[in-house]
PDB file of C-alpha atoms in Angstrom:
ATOM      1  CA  UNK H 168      15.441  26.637 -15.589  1.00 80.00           C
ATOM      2  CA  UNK H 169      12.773  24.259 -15.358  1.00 82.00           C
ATOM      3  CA  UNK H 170      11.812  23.134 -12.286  1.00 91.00           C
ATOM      4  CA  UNK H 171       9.504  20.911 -10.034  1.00 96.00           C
ATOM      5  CA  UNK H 172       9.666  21.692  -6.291  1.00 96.00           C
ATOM      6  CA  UNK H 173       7.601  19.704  -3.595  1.00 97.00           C
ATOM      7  CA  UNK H 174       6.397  19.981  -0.082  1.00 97.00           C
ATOM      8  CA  UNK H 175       6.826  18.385   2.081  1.00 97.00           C
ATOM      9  CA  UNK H 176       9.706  16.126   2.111  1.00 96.00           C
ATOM     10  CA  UNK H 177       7.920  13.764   4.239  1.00 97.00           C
ATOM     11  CA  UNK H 178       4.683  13.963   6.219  1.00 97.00           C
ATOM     12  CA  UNK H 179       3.592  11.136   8.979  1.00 98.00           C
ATOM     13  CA  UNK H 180       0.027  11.204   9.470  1.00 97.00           C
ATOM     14  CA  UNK H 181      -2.759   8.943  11.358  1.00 97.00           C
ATOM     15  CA  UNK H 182      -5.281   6.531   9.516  1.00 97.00           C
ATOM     16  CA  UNK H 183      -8.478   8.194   8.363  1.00 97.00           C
ATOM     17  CA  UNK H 184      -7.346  12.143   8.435  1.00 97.00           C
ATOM     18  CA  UNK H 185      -7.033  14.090   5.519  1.00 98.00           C
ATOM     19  CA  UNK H 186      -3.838  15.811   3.979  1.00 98.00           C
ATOM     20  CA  UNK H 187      -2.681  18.461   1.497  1.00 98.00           C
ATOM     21  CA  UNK H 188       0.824  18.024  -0.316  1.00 98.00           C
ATOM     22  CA  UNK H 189       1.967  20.986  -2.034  1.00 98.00           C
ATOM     23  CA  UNK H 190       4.097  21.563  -5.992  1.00 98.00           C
ATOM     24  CA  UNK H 191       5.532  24.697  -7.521  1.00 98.00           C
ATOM     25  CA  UNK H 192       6.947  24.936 -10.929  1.00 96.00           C
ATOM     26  CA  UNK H 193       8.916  26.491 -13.408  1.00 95.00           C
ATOM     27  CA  UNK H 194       7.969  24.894 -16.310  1.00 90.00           C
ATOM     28  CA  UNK H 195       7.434  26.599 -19.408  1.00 86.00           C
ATOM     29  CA  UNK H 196       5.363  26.169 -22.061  1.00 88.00           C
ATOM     30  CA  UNK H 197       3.009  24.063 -19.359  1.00 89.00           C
ATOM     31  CA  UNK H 198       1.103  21.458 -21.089  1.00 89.00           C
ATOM     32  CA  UNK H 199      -0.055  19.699 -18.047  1.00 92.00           C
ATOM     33  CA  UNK H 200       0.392  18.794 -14.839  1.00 95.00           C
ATOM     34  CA  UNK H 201       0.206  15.177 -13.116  1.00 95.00           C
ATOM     35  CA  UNK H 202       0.516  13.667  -9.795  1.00 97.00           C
ATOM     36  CA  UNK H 203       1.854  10.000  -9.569  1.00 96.00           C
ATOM     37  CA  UNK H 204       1.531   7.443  -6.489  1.00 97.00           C
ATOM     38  CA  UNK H 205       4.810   5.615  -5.995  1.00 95.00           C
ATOM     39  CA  UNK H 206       4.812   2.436  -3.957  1.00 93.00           C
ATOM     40  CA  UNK H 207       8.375   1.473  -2.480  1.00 89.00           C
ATOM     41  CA  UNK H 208       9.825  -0.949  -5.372  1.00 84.00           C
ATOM     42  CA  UNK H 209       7.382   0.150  -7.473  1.00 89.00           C
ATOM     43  CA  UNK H 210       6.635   2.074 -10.755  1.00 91.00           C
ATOM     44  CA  UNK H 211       4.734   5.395 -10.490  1.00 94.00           C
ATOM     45  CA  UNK H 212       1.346   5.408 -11.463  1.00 93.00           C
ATOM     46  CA  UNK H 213      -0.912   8.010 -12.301  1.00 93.00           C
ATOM     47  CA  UNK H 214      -3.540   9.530 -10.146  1.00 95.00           C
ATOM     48  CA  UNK H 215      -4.791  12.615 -12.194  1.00 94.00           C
ATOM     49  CA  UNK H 216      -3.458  14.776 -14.900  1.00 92.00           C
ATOM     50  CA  UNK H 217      -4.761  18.755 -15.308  1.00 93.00           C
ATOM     51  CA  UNK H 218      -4.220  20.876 -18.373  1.00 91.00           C
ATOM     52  CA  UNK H 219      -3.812  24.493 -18.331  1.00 86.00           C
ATOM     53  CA  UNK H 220      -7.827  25.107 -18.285  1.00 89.00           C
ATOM     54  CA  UNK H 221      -8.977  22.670 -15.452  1.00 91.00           C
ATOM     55  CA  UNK H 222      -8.107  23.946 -11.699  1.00 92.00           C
ATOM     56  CA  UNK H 223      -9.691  20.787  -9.814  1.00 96.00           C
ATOM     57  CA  UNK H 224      -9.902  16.994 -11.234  1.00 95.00           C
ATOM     58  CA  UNK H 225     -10.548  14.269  -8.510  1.00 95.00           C
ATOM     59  CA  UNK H 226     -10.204  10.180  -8.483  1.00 94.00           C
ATOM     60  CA  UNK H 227     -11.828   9.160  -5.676  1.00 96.00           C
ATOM     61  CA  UNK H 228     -10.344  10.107  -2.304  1.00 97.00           C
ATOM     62  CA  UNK H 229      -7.618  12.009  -4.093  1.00 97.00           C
ATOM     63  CA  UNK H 230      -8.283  15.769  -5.190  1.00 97.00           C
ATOM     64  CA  UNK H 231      -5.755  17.664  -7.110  1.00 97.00           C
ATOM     65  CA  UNK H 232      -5.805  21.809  -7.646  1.00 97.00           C
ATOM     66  CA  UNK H 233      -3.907  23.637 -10.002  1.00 96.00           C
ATOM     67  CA  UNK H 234      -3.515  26.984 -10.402  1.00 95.00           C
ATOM     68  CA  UNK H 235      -1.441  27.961 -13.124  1.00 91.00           C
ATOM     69  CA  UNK H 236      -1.001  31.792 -12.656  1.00 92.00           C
ATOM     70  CA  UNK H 237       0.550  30.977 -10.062  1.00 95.00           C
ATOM     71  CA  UNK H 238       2.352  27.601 -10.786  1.00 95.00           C
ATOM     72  CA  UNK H 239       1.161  26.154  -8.051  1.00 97.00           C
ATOM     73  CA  UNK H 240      -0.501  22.438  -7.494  1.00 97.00           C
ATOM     74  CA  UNK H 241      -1.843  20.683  -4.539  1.00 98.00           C
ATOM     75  CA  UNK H 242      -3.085  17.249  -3.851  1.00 98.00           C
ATOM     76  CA  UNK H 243      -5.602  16.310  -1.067  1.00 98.00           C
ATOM     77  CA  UNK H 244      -5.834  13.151   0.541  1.00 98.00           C
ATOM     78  CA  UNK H 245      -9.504  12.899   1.923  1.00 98.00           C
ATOM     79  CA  UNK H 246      -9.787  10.020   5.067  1.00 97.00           C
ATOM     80  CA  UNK H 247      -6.546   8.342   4.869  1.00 97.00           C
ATOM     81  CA  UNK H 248      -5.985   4.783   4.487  1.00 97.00           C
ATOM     82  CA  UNK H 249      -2.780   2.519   5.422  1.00 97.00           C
ATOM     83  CA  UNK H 250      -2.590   1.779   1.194  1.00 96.00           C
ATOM     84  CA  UNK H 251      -1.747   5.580   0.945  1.00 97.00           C
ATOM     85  CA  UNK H 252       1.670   5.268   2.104  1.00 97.00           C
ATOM     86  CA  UNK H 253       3.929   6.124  -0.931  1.00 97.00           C
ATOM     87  CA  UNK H 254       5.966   8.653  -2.618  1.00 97.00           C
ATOM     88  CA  UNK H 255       3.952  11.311  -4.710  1.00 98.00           C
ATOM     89  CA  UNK H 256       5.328  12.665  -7.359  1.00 97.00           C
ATOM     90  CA  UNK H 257       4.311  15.817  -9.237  1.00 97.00           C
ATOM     91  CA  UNK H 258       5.201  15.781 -13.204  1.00 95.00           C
ATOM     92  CA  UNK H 259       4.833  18.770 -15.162  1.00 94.00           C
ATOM     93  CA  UNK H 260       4.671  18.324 -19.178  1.00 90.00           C
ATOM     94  CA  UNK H 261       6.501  20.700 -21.226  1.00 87.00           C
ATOM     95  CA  UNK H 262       4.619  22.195 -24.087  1.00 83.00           C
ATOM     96  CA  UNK H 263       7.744  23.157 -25.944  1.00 75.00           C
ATOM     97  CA  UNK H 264       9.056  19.937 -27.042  1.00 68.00           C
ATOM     98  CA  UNK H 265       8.115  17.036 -29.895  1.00 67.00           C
ATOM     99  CA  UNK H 266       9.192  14.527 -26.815  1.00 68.00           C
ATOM    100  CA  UNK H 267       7.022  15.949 -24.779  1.00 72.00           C
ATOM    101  CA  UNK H 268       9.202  16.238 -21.811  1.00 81.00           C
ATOM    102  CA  UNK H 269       8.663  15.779 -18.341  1.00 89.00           C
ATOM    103  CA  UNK H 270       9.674  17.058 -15.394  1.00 92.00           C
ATOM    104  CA  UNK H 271       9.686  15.589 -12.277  1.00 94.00           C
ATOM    105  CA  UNK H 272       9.407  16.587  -8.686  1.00 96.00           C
ATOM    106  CA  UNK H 273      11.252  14.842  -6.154  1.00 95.00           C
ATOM    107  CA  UNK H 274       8.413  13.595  -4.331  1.00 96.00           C
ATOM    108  CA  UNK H 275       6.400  13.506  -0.994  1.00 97.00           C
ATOM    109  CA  UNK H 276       6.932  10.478   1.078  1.00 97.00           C
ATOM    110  CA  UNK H 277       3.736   9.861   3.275  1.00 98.00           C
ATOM    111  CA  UNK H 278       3.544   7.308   5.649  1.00 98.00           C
ATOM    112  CA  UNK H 279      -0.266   6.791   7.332  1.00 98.00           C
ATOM    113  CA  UNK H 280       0.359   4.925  10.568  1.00 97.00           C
ATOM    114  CA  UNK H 281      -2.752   2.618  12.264  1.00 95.00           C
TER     115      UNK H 281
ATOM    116  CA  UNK E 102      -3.776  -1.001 -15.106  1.00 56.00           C
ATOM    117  CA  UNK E 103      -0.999  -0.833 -17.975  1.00 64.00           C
ATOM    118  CA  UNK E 104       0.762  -3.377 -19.719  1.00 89.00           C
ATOM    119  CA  UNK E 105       4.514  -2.600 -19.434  1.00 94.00           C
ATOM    120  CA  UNK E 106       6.940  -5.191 -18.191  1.00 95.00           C
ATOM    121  CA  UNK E 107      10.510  -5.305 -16.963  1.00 97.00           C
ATOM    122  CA  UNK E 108      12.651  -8.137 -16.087  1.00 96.00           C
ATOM    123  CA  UNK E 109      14.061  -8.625 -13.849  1.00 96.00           C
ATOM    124  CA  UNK E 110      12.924  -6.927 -10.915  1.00 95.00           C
ATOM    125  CA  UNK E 111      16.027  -7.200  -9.276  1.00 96.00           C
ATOM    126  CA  UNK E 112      19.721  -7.849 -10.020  1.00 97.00           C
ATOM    127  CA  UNK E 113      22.818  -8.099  -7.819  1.00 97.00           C
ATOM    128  CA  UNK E 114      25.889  -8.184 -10.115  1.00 96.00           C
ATOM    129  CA  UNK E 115      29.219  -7.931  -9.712  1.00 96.00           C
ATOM    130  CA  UNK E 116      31.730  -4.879 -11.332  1.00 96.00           C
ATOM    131  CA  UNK E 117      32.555  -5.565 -14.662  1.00 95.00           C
ATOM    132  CA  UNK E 118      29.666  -7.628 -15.871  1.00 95.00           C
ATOM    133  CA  UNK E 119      27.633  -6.964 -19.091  1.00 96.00           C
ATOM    134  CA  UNK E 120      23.868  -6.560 -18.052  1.00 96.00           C
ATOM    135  CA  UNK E 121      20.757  -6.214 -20.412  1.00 97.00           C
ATOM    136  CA  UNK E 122      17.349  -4.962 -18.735  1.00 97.00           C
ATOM    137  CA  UNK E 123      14.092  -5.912 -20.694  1.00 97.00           C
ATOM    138  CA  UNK E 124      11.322  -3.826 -20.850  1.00 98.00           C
ATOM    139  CA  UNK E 125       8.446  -4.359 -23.045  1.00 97.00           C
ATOM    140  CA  UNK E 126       5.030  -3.393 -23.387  1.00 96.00           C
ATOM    141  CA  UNK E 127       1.725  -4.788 -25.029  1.00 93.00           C
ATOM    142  CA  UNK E 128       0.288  -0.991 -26.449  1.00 91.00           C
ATOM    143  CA  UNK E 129       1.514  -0.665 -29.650  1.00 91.00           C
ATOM    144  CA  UNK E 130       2.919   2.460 -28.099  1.00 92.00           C
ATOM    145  CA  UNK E 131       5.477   4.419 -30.024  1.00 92.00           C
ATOM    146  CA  UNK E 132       7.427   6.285 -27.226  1.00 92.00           C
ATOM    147  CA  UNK E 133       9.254   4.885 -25.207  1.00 95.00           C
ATOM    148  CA  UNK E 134      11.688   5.968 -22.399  1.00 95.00           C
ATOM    149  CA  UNK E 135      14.341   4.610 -19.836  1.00 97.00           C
ATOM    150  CA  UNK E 136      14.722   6.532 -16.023  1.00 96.00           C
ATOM    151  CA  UNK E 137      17.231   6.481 -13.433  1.00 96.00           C
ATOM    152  CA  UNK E 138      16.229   7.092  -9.616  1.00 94.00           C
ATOM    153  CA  UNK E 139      18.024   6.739  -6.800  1.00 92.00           C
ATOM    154  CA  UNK E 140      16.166   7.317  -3.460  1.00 87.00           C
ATOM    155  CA  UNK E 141      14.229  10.129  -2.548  1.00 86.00           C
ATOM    156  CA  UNK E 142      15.585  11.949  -5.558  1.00 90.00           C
ATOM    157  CA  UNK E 143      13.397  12.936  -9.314  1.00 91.00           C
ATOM    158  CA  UNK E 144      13.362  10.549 -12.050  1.00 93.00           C
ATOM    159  CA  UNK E 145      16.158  11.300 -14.807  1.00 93.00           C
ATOM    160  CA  UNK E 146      15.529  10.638 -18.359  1.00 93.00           C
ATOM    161  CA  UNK E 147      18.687   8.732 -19.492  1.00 95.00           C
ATOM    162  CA  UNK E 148      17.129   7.545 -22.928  1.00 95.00           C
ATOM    163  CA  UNK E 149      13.777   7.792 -25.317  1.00 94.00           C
ATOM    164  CA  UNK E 150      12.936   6.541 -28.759  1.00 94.00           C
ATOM    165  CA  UNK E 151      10.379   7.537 -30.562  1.00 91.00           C
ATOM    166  CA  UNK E 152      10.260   4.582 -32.546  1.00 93.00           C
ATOM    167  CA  UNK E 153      11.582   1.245 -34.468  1.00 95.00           C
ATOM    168  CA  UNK E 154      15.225   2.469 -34.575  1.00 95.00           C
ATOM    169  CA  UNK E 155      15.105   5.880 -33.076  1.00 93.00           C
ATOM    170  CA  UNK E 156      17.000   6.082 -30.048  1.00 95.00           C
ATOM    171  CA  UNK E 157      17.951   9.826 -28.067  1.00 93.00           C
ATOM    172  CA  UNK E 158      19.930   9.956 -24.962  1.00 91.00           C
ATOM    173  CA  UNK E 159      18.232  11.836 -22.164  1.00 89.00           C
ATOM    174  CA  UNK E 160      18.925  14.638 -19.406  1.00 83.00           C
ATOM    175  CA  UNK E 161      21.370  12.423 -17.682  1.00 82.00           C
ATOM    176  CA  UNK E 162      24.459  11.386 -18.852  1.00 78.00           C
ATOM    177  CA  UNK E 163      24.491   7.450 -18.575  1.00 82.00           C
ATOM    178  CA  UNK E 164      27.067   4.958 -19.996  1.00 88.00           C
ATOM    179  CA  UNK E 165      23.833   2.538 -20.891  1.00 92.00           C
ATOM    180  CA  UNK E 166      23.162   1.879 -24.386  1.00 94.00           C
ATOM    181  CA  UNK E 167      19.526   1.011 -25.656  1.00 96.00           C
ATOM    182  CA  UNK E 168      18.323  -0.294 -28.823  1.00 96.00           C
ATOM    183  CA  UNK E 169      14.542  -0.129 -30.422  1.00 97.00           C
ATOM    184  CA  UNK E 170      14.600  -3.171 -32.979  1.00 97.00           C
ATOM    185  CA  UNK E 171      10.582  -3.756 -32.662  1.00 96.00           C
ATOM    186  CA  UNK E 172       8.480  -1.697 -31.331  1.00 95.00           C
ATOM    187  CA  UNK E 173       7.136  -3.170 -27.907  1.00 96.00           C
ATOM    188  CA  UNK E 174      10.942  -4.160 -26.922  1.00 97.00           C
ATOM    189  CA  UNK E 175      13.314  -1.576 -25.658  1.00 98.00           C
ATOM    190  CA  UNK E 176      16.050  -3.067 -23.513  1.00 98.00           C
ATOM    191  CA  UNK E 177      18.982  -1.463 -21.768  1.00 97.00           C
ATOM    192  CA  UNK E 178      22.473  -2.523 -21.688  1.00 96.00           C
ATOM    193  CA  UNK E 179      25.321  -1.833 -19.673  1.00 94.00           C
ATOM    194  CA  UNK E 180      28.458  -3.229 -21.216  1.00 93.00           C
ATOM    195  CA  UNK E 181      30.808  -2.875 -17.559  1.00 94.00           C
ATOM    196  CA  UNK E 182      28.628  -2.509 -14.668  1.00 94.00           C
ATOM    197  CA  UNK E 183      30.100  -0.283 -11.872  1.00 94.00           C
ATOM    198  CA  UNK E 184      29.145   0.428  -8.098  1.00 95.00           C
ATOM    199  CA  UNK E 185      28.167   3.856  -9.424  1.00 93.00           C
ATOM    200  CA  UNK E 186      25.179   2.357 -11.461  1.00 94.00           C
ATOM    201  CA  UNK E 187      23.589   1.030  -8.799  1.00 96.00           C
ATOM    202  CA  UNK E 188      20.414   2.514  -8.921  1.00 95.00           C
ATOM    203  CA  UNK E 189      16.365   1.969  -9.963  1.00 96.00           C
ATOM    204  CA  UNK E 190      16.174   1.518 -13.340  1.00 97.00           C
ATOM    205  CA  UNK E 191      12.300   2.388 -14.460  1.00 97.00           C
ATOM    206  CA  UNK E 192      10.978   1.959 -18.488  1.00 97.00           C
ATOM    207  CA  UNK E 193       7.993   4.349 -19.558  1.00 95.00           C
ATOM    208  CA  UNK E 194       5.825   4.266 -23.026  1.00 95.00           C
ATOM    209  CA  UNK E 195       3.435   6.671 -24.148  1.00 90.00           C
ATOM    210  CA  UNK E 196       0.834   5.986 -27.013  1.00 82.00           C
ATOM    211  CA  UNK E 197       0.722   8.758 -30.437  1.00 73.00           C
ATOM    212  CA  UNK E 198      -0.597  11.861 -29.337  1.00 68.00           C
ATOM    213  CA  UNK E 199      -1.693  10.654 -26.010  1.00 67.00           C
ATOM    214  CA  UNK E 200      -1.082  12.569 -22.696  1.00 71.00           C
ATOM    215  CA  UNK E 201      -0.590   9.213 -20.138  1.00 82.00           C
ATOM    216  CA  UNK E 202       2.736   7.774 -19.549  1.00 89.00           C
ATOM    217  CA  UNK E 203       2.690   4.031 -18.209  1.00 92.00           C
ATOM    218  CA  UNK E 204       5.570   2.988 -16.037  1.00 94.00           C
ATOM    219  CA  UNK E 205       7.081  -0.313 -15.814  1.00 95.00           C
ATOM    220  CA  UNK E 206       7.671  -1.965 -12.354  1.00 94.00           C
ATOM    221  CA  UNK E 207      10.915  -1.134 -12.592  1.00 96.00           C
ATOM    222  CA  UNK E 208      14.737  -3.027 -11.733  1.00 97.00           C
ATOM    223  CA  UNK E 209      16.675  -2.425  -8.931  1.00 96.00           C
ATOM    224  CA  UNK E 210      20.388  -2.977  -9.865  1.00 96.00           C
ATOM    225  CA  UNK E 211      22.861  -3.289  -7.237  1.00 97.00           C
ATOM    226  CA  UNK E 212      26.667  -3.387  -8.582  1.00 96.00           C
ATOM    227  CA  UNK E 213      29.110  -5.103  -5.861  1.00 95.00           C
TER     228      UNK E 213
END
């Protein structure tokens, strides 16, 4: 079954430190792997996208890892601002399908506090 | 920053009603999909189209309807709204052959 499993649930952390949120997955084919920032009320939008052959892709403060022997993904959160509090979502692609399906984790809620 | 728009952003309707949400976009995108979330929990694909006419229902069983008449219009309609469709309603397109998928705003529908 394909799957999309985050950690944490939830993480509380203080203005201008640095944190790592964690994905495993099931998915299979993989065709790529993306992480989304959620704002409350908001629509997801996208903060980096790997494929199978890239292990590191960064945009900005954020830093993303993937390791796909091991179906594992990370993002890293470098000097933490108050605009970081969201949701972030990992999305895996599957390969297998003309839709090009996605699955979706059920997110890590960070809140940076002052 | 993408050009994908819903209306409205929120709607607080009462059981029974017929409700239409608009989504459209400005990409000359072909694909384009409609998600349920409630909080905390994954996105669920409840519909997709590939194109003008296509429509495919999604992971999730939903008692929605869409329709894809042009191709930057893709609207949702729920012909007897319940308390059990309360939920965040978020529209998605992705271009031909193209790996990003833009998300709408989304609506937050609350049935009473």
């Amino acid at each position: 079954k394909n799957q999309v499993e985050q950690s944490p649930q939830s993480l509380i952390i203080l203005e201008g430190k640095n944190c790592t949120l964690q994905c495993n997955y099931t998915v299979s084919p993989f065709s790529n792997l993306r992480w989304y920032k959620q704002d409350t009320g908001r629509g997801p939008v996208s903060l980096t996208i790997m494929t199978f052959s890239e292990n590191t892709k960064s945009n900005g403060r954020y830093t993303a890892t993937l390791d796909a022997d091991t179906k594992q993904s990370s993002l890293h959160i470098t000097a933490s601002q108050l605009s970081d509090s969201a949701s972030y979502i990992c999305v895996v692609k599957d390969r297998g399908s003309t839709l090009g399906r996605l699955y979706f984790g059920r997110g890590t809620q960070l809140t940076v506090w002052p | 920053e993408a050009d994908i728009y819903q209306t409205p952003r929120y709607l607080v309707i009462g059981t029974g009603k017929k409700i239409t949400l608009e989504c459209s976009q400005t990409m000359g995108h072909d694909k384009m999909y409609w998600y349920q979330q409630d909080p905390g929990m994954e996105l669920h694909l409840i519909h997709y189209s590939y194109g003008v006419n296509s429509t495919e229902k999604g992971d999730l069983s939903s008692e929605s309807t869409v329709s894809r008449i042009r191709t930057e219009h893709f609207p949702l309609t729920l012909e007897s709204a319940r308390p059990s469709h309360t939920s965040q309603y978020l529209c998605a397109s992705t271009g031909q052959g193209a790996n990003e998928q833009y998300f709408g705003p989304g609506t937050r529908l609350t049935v009473t």
